[in-house]
Amino acid sequence: MRQAGRFLPEYRKIRDKHSLIDICKDPELCAEVTTLPVDVLGVDAAILFADIMLPLEGIGVKFNIADGVGPVVTSPLIDFQSVNSLTTLEPDSDVPYVMEAISATKKLLDSRVPLIGFCGAPFTLASYLIEGLRTRDFVKTKKLMYRNPETWHLLMDKLSTSMGTYLRAQVNAGADAVQVFDSWIGCLSPADYHTYVLPYSQRVFSYLEGRAIPRIHFGTGTATMLDEMRQAGGDVFSIDWRIPIDVAWQKLGHDRAIQGNLDPVVLLAGSDLIRVKTADILTRVGNRPGHIFNLGHGILPETPQENVKQLVEFVHEYTKTRGQP
Ligand code: CP3
C-alpha cells in the first residue's frame, strides 16, 4: 500500500503544483504518478492512483480530501431521504477519466508489472458517508445500522451495485487485478459483519465472476472475521500485523492467497529491525505459494524512502535464494 505515495519526494513535487483530485482527473499525469513507485522502488505491481471516494462524486456525494485528515464529506448522510437521493454510478459517463488513466498507465508500464484497479468496500465507504470523516469509534455508522436498518440496507445496496459496476469497468479498461478496500471493517463483530455487510461485499465481488482476474479483499483488524470475509469473496486476503501470517492461513484455508503483513511503523526503524521482522514473515510463509509481501496498511508519510527500497530488495533477495519465483 502506498496511499501515502506522499512519502516519495518525486510525488510531493507533483503535489505542490496539483491537487490530488486534479491528478486523478488528468489521465497522463495520473499514469505518471501511478508508475512512480515501480520506477523508484522496484515494487512488483502498480496500483492505480485514485481514491476510494472518487467515484462517489458520480452518485451525488460532495467531498474534499484534506491534508492529514483524508476524505471529508460536505453533507454526511443522516436519514432515509439523504440515502434515497443517491444515484447509481455510470462509470463511462461519471468517471471516464479513471478508465482513460488505466489505458494510459498500461501503455507506460509496457507489461513490466501488473496494474491493480480498486474500489472502497460498501462498509468503509458508508462509514465516511455517515460520519463525514474518519472516526475512531464508528458510533454514528453503527447507530444508523442498528436503529435504521432499512436506510442501512438501502445505502449498502446502492454502494455495492455502484462499486461492482465500477470495478468491472476498470477491468474492461485493462486492470490486471482488483482490490476492494474495507479498511475499517475490523470495528464490527463477526456476527454484525455477517448480517449487515457480507451480502454487499459479496455482491461487489460477484460482478467479476467468470473473469480471470485476481481479486484482493483488504481489511484491517480482521483476525476474528477471516472466515466471514472469505465467504464474502476474493482470491487474496490482505491481513494487518495483528495476526501471524501462518495463523491467518490456517483460518483462511490454503486454497486462498494472502497479502501482508508487515506493520508500517517497522519502516521507521533501522535496517536491522526491518530485516528481522521481514524475515520472520517470510519464514512463516515458508514454501507456500500465493504470498504477496506487503504492509498491513498504508505507508506512513514520514517513512524514509531508503528504508522502503531496502525492504523491496531484501524481499526479492530472500525469496530468490529460497527458490521461489
Ligand atoms: O487508509 C485507509 O485505508 C482509508 C480508506 C482509504 C482512503 N483512500 C481514504 C484516504 C483508502 C484505502 C484509500 C485508497 C487510496 N487513496 C489509494 C489506493 C491504495 C493505496 O494506498 O495505494 C491511493 C493511490 C489513494 C490516493 C491518496 N489519497 C493519497 C496519495 C493520499 C494522501 C496524500 C495526498 O497527496 O494528499 C490520500 C488521502 C487519503 N485518502 C487519506 C485517507 C485516509 C490520508 C489522509 C492523510 O493522512 O493525509
Short mmCIF file of C-alpha atoms and ligand atoms in Angstrom, two decimals:
data_model
loop_
_atom_site.label_atom_id
_atom_site.label_comp_id
_atom_site.label_asym_id
_atom_site.label_seq_id
_atom_site.Cartn_x
_atom_site.Cartn_y
_atom_site.Cartn_z
CA MET A 1 0.00 0.00 0.00
CA ARG A 2 1.21 3.46 -0.74
CA GLN A 3 -1.84 5.64 -0.41
CA ALA A 4 0.69 7.90 1.01
CA GLY A 5 2.83 7.69 -2.12
CA ARG A 6 3.11 11.08 -0.45
CA PHE A 7 6.36 9.85 1.15
CA LEU A 8 8.11 9.96 -2.26
CA PRO A 9 9.83 13.31 -2.92
CA GLU A 10 9.00 12.95 -6.63
CA TYR A 11 5.30 12.71 -5.72
CA ARG A 12 5.48 15.66 -3.33
CA LYS A 13 6.91 17.79 -6.11
CA ILE A 14 3.94 16.98 -8.36
CA ARG A 15 1.51 17.57 -5.47
CA ASP A 16 2.98 21.01 -4.84
CA LYS A 17 1.54 22.01 -8.22
CA HIS A 18 -1.63 19.86 -8.47
CA SER A 19 -4.37 18.80 -6.06
CA LEU A 20 -4.97 15.10 -5.51
CA ILE A 21 -8.27 15.22 -7.42
CA ASP A 22 -6.63 17.14 -10.29
CA ILE A 23 -4.04 14.37 -10.62
CA CYS A 24 -6.80 11.73 -10.68
CA LYS A 25 -8.67 13.60 -13.42
CA ASP A 26 -5.64 14.08 -15.70
CA PRO A 27 -5.02 10.63 -17.27
CA GLU A 28 -1.41 11.32 -18.39
CA LEU A 29 -0.37 12.80 -15.05
CA CYS A 30 -2.24 10.05 -13.21
CA ALA A 31 -0.37 7.41 -15.22
CA GLU A 32 2.94 9.09 -14.34
CA VAL A 33 2.13 9.14 -10.61
CA THR A 34 0.84 5.55 -10.73
CA THR A 35 4.12 4.25 -12.18
CA LEU A 36 6.40 6.26 -9.84
CA PRO A 37 6.72 3.56 -7.14
CA VAL A 38 7.53 0.95 -9.79
CA ASP A 39 10.33 3.10 -11.22
CA VAL A 40 11.69 4.42 -7.93
CA LEU A 41 11.22 1.48 -5.56
CA GLY A 42 11.16 -1.58 -7.81
CA VAL A 43 7.86 -2.94 -6.44
CA ASP A 44 6.20 -5.81 -8.32
CA ALA A 45 2.84 -4.18 -9.10
CA ALA A 46 1.34 -0.75 -9.66
CA ILE A 47 -1.88 0.41 -8.01
CA LEU A 48 -3.95 2.97 -9.86
CA PHE A 49 -3.63 6.47 -8.45
CA ALA A 50 -7.16 7.33 -7.34
CA ASP A 51 -9.02 7.47 -4.03
CA ILE A 52 -11.82 5.30 -2.71
CA MET A 53 -14.05 8.41 -2.59
CA LEU A 54 -13.53 9.41 -6.21
CA PRO A 55 -16.46 7.52 -7.82
CA LEU A 56 -18.88 8.77 -5.16
CA GLU A 57 -18.89 12.14 -6.89
CA GLY A 58 -20.79 10.32 -9.66
CA ILE A 59 -23.61 9.27 -7.32
CA GLY A 60 -24.14 12.74 -5.89
CA VAL A 61 -21.71 12.99 -2.96
CA LYS A 62 -19.69 16.18 -2.41
CA PHE A 63 -16.40 15.83 -0.54
CA ASN A 64 -12.83 17.00 -0.38
CA ILE A 65 -9.65 15.26 0.69
CA ALA A 66 -7.99 17.25 3.44
CA ASP A 67 -4.25 17.05 4.14
CA GLY A 68 -3.51 14.83 7.11
CA VAL A 69 -7.23 14.05 7.59
CA GLY A 70 -8.41 12.21 4.48
CA PRO A 71 -11.90 12.40 2.98
CA VAL A 72 -14.32 14.98 4.40
CA VAL A 73 -17.94 14.70 3.21
CA THR A 74 -19.75 18.05 2.85
CA SER A 75 -23.23 16.81 3.87
CA PRO A 76 -22.98 13.48 5.72
CA LEU A 77 -25.88 11.07 5.22
CA ILE A 78 -28.26 11.21 8.17
CA ASP A 79 -31.59 9.73 7.13
CA PHE A 80 -33.55 7.73 4.59
CA GLN A 81 -34.09 10.80 2.39
CA SER A 82 -30.40 11.59 2.02
CA VAL A 83 -29.60 7.96 1.17
CA ASN A 84 -32.55 7.66 -1.17
CA SER A 85 -31.35 10.65 -3.21
CA LEU A 86 -28.06 8.95 -4.16
CA THR A 87 -27.96 7.81 -7.77
CA THR A 88 -26.30 4.75 -9.35
CA LEU A 89 -22.84 5.08 -10.85
CA GLU A 90 -22.50 5.04 -14.64
CA PRO A 91 -18.71 4.58 -14.88
CA ASP A 92 -18.34 5.54 -18.54
CA SER A 93 -20.06 8.89 -18.12
CA ASP A 94 -19.40 9.62 -14.41
CA VAL A 95 -15.70 8.70 -14.18
CA PRO A 96 -14.40 8.39 -17.77
CA TYR A 97 -11.02 9.75 -16.63
CA VAL A 98 -10.44 6.63 -14.47
CA MET A 99 -10.74 4.36 -17.50
CA GLU A 100 -8.52 6.72 -19.54
CA ALA A 101 -5.92 6.73 -16.75
CA ILE A 102 -5.93 2.91 -16.78
CA SER A 103 -5.22 2.83 -20.55
CA ALA A 104 -2.51 5.49 -20.22
CA THR A 105 -0.88 3.62 -17.30
CA LYS A 106 -0.92 0.30 -19.14
CA LYS A 107 0.97 1.96 -22.00
CA LEU A 108 3.53 3.49 -19.66
CA LEU A 109 4.04 0.23 -17.77
CA ASP A 110 4.52 -1.64 -21.03
CA SER A 111 3.82 -5.02 -19.33
CA ARG A 112 6.65 -4.59 -16.79
CA VAL A 113 4.30 -5.22 -13.85
CA PRO A 114 0.54 -5.75 -13.47
CA LEU A 115 -1.80 -2.84 -12.77
CA ILE A 116 -4.23 -3.15 -9.84
CA GLY A 117 -7.56 -1.31 -10.04
CA PHE A 118 -9.55 -0.77 -6.84
CA CYS A 119 -12.63 0.47 -5.06
CA GLY A 120 -13.76 1.06 -1.48
CA ALA A 121 -15.91 -1.69 0.03
CA PRO A 122 -19.52 -0.73 0.84
CA PHE A 123 -18.95 -0.65 4.63
CA THR A 124 -15.86 1.56 4.56
CA LEU A 125 -17.48 3.96 2.08
CA ALA A 126 -20.67 4.02 4.19
CA SER A 127 -18.62 4.93 7.27
CA TYR A 128 -17.17 8.03 5.55
CA LEU A 129 -20.59 8.97 4.16
CA ILE A 130 -22.31 8.73 7.55
CA GLU A 131 -19.57 10.03 9.85
CA GLY A 132 -18.39 12.72 7.42
CA LEU A 133 -14.75 11.93 8.12
CA ARG A 134 -12.50 9.33 9.69
CA THR A 135 -13.58 8.28 13.19
CA ARG A 136 -12.25 6.06 15.95
CA ASP A 137 -15.45 4.55 17.27
CA PHE A 138 -17.89 4.47 14.32
CA VAL A 139 -20.80 5.31 16.63
CA LYS A 140 -22.85 7.18 14.01
CA THR A 141 -22.33 4.38 11.48
CA LYS A 142 -23.34 1.60 13.88
CA LYS A 143 -26.21 3.65 15.28
CA LEU A 144 -27.73 4.02 11.83
CA MET A 145 -27.09 0.33 11.15
CA TYR A 146 -28.86 -0.80 14.36
CA ARG A 147 -31.64 1.79 14.60
CA ASN A 148 -32.42 2.31 10.98
CA PRO A 149 -31.81 -0.99 9.19
CA GLU A 150 -33.99 -0.06 6.21
CA THR A 151 -31.85 3.01 5.48
CA TRP A 152 -28.66 1.00 6.10
CA HIS A 153 -29.61 -1.76 3.68
CA LEU A 154 -30.64 0.77 1.03
CA LEU A 155 -27.26 2.51 1.33
CA MET A 156 -25.30 -0.76 1.16
CA ASP A 157 -27.45 -1.90 -1.75
CA LYS A 158 -26.67 1.28 -3.70
CA LEU A 159 -22.96 1.27 -2.87
CA SER A 160 -22.43 -2.38 -3.74
CA THR A 161 -24.14 -2.06 -7.12
CA SER A 162 -22.16 1.06 -7.99
CA MET A 163 -18.83 -0.39 -6.85
CA GLY A 164 -19.39 -3.70 -8.67
CA THR A 165 -20.07 -1.78 -11.89
CA TYR A 166 -17.06 0.46 -11.25
CA LEU A 167 -14.68 -2.50 -10.78
CA ARG A 168 -15.99 -4.22 -13.87
CA ALA A 169 -15.42 -1.05 -15.91
CA GLN A 170 -11.83 -0.88 -14.61
CA VAL A 171 -11.22 -4.48 -15.69
CA ASN A 172 -12.73 -3.77 -19.12
CA ALA A 173 -10.35 -0.80 -19.37
CA GLY A 174 -7.33 -3.06 -18.72
CA ALA A 175 -6.80 -3.50 -14.95
CA ASP A 176 -4.97 -6.83 -14.39
CA ALA A 177 -6.20 -7.36 -10.82
CA VAL A 178 -8.56 -5.58 -8.44
CA GLN A 179 -8.52 -4.74 -4.75
CA VAL A 180 -11.55 -3.99 -2.58
CA PHE A 181 -10.61 -1.84 0.44
CA ASP A 182 -12.62 -2.48 3.59
CA SER A 183 -10.18 -0.57 5.78
CA TRP A 184 -12.42 -0.05 8.83
CA ILE A 185 -14.32 -3.35 8.88
CA GLY A 186 -12.43 -4.53 12.00
CA CYS A 187 -14.70 -2.33 14.16
CA LEU A 188 -17.58 -4.82 13.70
CA SER A 189 -18.24 -8.14 15.41
CA PRO A 190 -18.22 -11.18 13.10
CA ALA A 191 -22.00 -11.55 13.66
CA ASP A 192 -22.71 -7.96 12.59
CA TYR A 193 -20.38 -8.37 9.62
CA HIS A 194 -22.46 -11.37 8.62
CA THR A 195 -25.79 -9.56 8.86
CA TYR A 196 -25.01 -6.04 7.73
CA VAL A 197 -22.02 -6.31 5.39
CA LEU A 198 -21.30 -9.75 3.95
CA PRO A 199 -24.08 -9.85 1.32
CA TYR A 200 -22.99 -6.47 -0.06
CA SER A 201 -19.26 -7.17 -0.28
CA GLN A 202 -20.25 -10.46 -1.88
CA ARG A 203 -22.22 -8.54 -4.48
CA VAL A 204 -19.22 -6.35 -5.34
CA PHE A 205 -17.07 -9.43 -5.98
CA SER A 206 -19.87 -11.12 -7.92
CA TYR A 207 -19.53 -8.51 -10.68
CA LEU A 208 -16.22 -10.14 -11.64
CA GLU A 209 -17.34 -13.75 -11.56
CA GLY A 210 -16.15 -15.73 -14.55
CA ARG A 211 -13.33 -13.26 -15.27
CA ALA A 212 -9.76 -14.49 -14.85
CA ILE A 213 -8.90 -11.52 -12.66
CA PRO A 214 -7.34 -11.93 -9.20
CA ARG A 215 -9.47 -10.20 -6.57
CA ILE A 216 -7.81 -8.90 -3.41
CA HIS A 217 -10.01 -8.39 -0.33
CA PHE A 218 -8.41 -5.85 2.02
CA GLY A 219 -9.25 -5.20 5.66
CA THR A 220 -7.58 -4.30 8.96
CA GLY A 221 -8.35 -5.64 12.43
CA THR A 222 -9.86 -8.73 10.80
CA ALA A 223 -8.23 -11.54 12.81
CA THR A 224 -11.61 -12.72 14.16
CA MET A 225 -13.55 -12.49 10.93
CA LEU A 226 -11.36 -14.03 8.25
CA ASP A 227 -13.78 -16.88 7.63
CA GLU A 228 -16.65 -14.40 7.18
CA MET A 229 -14.56 -12.34 4.77
CA ARG A 230 -13.71 -15.47 2.85
CA GLN A 231 -17.43 -16.13 2.42
CA ALA A 232 -17.85 -12.62 1.07
CA GLY A 233 -15.34 -13.35 -1.67
CA GLY A 234 -11.89 -12.77 -3.07
CA ASP A 235 -8.87 -14.81 -4.13
CA VAL A 236 -6.33 -12.96 -1.96
CA PHE A 237 -6.92 -11.72 1.59
CA SER A 238 -4.96 -8.82 2.99
CA ILE A 239 -4.09 -9.07 6.68
CA ASP A 240 -2.59 -6.50 9.01
CA TRP A 241 0.19 -7.18 11.58
CA ARG A 242 -2.10 -8.16 14.46
CA ILE A 243 -2.19 -11.83 13.41
CA PRO A 244 0.80 -14.01 12.44
CA ILE A 245 0.56 -14.87 8.77
CA ASP A 246 0.74 -18.66 9.32
CA VAL A 247 -2.16 -18.47 11.79
CA ALA A 248 -4.19 -16.40 9.30
CA TRP A 249 -3.54 -19.04 6.64
CA GLN A 250 -4.86 -21.80 8.89
CA LYS A 251 -8.05 -19.81 9.38
CA LEU A 252 -8.50 -18.91 5.71
CA GLY A 253 -7.54 -22.25 4.19
CA HIS A 254 -4.57 -22.95 1.97
CA ASP A 255 -6.53 -22.55 -1.25
CA ARG A 256 -6.50 -18.79 -0.75
CA ALA A 257 -3.60 -16.37 -1.20
CA ILE A 258 -2.53 -13.83 1.44
CA GLN A 259 -1.23 -10.28 1.22
CA GLY A 260 0.66 -8.72 4.13
CA ASN A 261 1.66 -8.45 6.89
CA LEU A 262 4.37 -6.01 7.96
CA ASP A 263 3.49 -3.21 10.40
CA PRO A 264 4.12 0.08 8.50
CA VAL A 265 5.76 1.51 11.65
CA VAL A 266 8.59 -1.03 11.28
CA LEU A 267 9.74 1.03 8.27
CA LEU A 268 10.53 3.89 10.66
CA ALA A 269 13.08 1.69 12.48
CA GLY A 270 16.64 0.80 11.46
CA SER A 271 17.50 -1.66 8.72
CA ASP A 272 18.36 -4.47 11.19
CA LEU A 273 14.88 -4.49 12.69
CA ILE A 274 13.29 -4.23 9.25
CA ARG A 275 15.21 -7.35 8.19
CA VAL A 276 14.33 -9.30 11.33
CA LYS A 277 10.60 -8.54 11.07
CA THR A 278 10.53 -9.22 7.34
CA ALA A 279 12.45 -12.49 7.66
CA ASP A 280 10.00 -13.60 10.35
CA ILE A 281 7.05 -13.14 7.96
CA LEU A 282 8.86 -14.88 5.09
CA THR A 283 9.89 -17.79 7.34
CA ARG A 284 6.31 -18.27 8.50
CA VAL A 285 5.21 -18.32 4.85
CA GLY A 286 7.84 -20.98 4.08
CA ASN A 287 7.40 -22.54 0.67
CA ARG A 288 3.68 -21.89 0.40
CA PRO A 289 2.70 -20.37 -2.95
CA GLY A 290 0.40 -17.35 -3.02
CA HIS A 291 2.00 -14.77 -0.75
CA ILE A 292 2.05 -11.11 -1.80
CA PHE A 293 4.52 -9.40 0.52
CA ASN A 294 3.03 -6.08 1.62
CA LEU A 295 2.45 -3.76 4.54
CA GLY A 296 -0.62 -4.40 6.69
CA HIS A 297 -1.92 -0.88 5.99
CA GLY A 298 -0.84 2.37 4.30
CA ILE A 299 2.75 3.54 4.42
CA LEU A 300 3.35 6.45 6.83
CA PRO A 301 4.18 9.86 5.36
CA GLU A 302 7.42 10.17 7.36
CA THR A 303 8.83 6.84 6.05
CA PRO A 304 12.38 7.21 4.68
CA GLN A 305 12.43 6.27 1.02
CA GLU A 306 15.72 4.42 1.53
CA ASN A 307 14.09 2.01 4.01
CA VAL A 308 11.39 1.10 1.51
CA LYS A 309 13.96 0.47 -1.21
CA GLN A 310 15.93 -1.77 1.14
CA LEU A 311 12.78 -3.67 2.08
CA VAL A 312 11.92 -4.33 -1.57
CA GLU A 313 15.49 -5.51 -2.25
CA PHE A 314 15.54 -7.72 0.84
CA VAL A 315 12.24 -9.44 -0.07
CA HIS A 316 13.43 -10.03 -3.63
CA GLU A 317 16.79 -11.41 -2.47
CA TYR A 318 15.28 -13.61 0.23
CA THR A 319 12.60 -15.16 -1.96
CA LYS A 320 15.04 -15.72 -4.84
CA THR A 321 17.51 -17.67 -2.72
CA ARG A 322 14.62 -19.64 -1.25
CA GLY A 323 13.89 -20.81 -4.75
CA GLN A 324 10.52 -19.10 -5.06
CA PRO A 325 9.50 -17.05 -8.06
O1 CP3 B 1 -6.44 4.48 4.89
C1 CP3 B 1 -7.44 3.82 4.57
O2 CP3 B 1 -7.40 2.60 4.38
C2 CP3 B 1 -8.76 4.57 4.49
C3 CP3 B 1 -9.53 4.43 3.25
C4 CP3 B 1 -8.78 4.87 2.00
C5 CP3 B 1 -8.65 6.23 1.55
N1 CP3 B 1 -8.02 6.18 0.32
C6 CP3 B 1 -9.10 7.48 2.23
C7 CP3 B 1 -7.97 8.44 2.43
C8 CP3 B 1 -8.14 4.03 1.06
C9 CP3 B 1 -7.95 2.53 1.11
C10 CP3 B 1 -7.67 4.89 0.01
C11 CP3 B 1 -7.02 4.35 -1.21
C12 CP3 B 1 -6.09 5.18 -1.98
N2 CP3 B 1 -6.00 6.56 -1.97
C13 CP3 B 1 -5.18 4.65 -2.93
C14 CP3 B 1 -5.02 3.18 -3.34
C15 CP3 B 1 -4.43 2.32 -2.31
C16 CP3 B 1 -3.06 2.70 -1.87
O3 CP3 B 1 -2.91 3.02 -0.72
O4 CP3 B 1 -2.16 2.67 -2.71
C17 CP3 B 1 -4.49 5.75 -3.47
C18 CP3 B 1 -3.39 5.69 -4.51
C19 CP3 B 1 -5.02 6.95 -2.85
C20 CP3 B 1 -4.65 8.37 -3.12
C21 CP3 B 1 -4.43 9.20 -1.90
N3 CP3 B 1 -5.43 9.59 -1.00
C22 CP3 B 1 -3.20 9.81 -1.41
C23 CP3 B 1 -1.87 9.68 -2.12
C24 CP3 B 1 -3.47 10.49 -0.21
C25 CP3 B 1 -2.52 11.24 0.75
C26 CP3 B 1 -1.66 12.28 0.28
C27 CP3 B 1 -2.11 13.41 -0.57
O5 CP3 B 1 -1.48 13.56 -1.62
O6 CP3 B 1 -2.99 14.18 -0.18
C28 CP3 B 1 -4.87 10.34 0.02
C29 CP3 B 1 -5.60 10.92 1.13
C30 CP3 B 1 -6.40 9.95 1.92
N4 CP3 B 1 -7.46 9.24 1.45
C31 CP3 B 1 -6.16 9.59 3.25
C32 CP3 B 1 -7.16 8.66 3.60
C33 CP3 B 1 -7.35 8.01 4.94
C34 CP3 B 1 -4.98 10.06 4.11
C35 CP3 B 1 -5.04 11.41 4.67
C36 CP3 B 1 -3.69 11.79 5.27
O7 CP3 B 1 -3.29 11.17 6.26
O8 CP3 B 1 -3.06 12.70 4.71
#
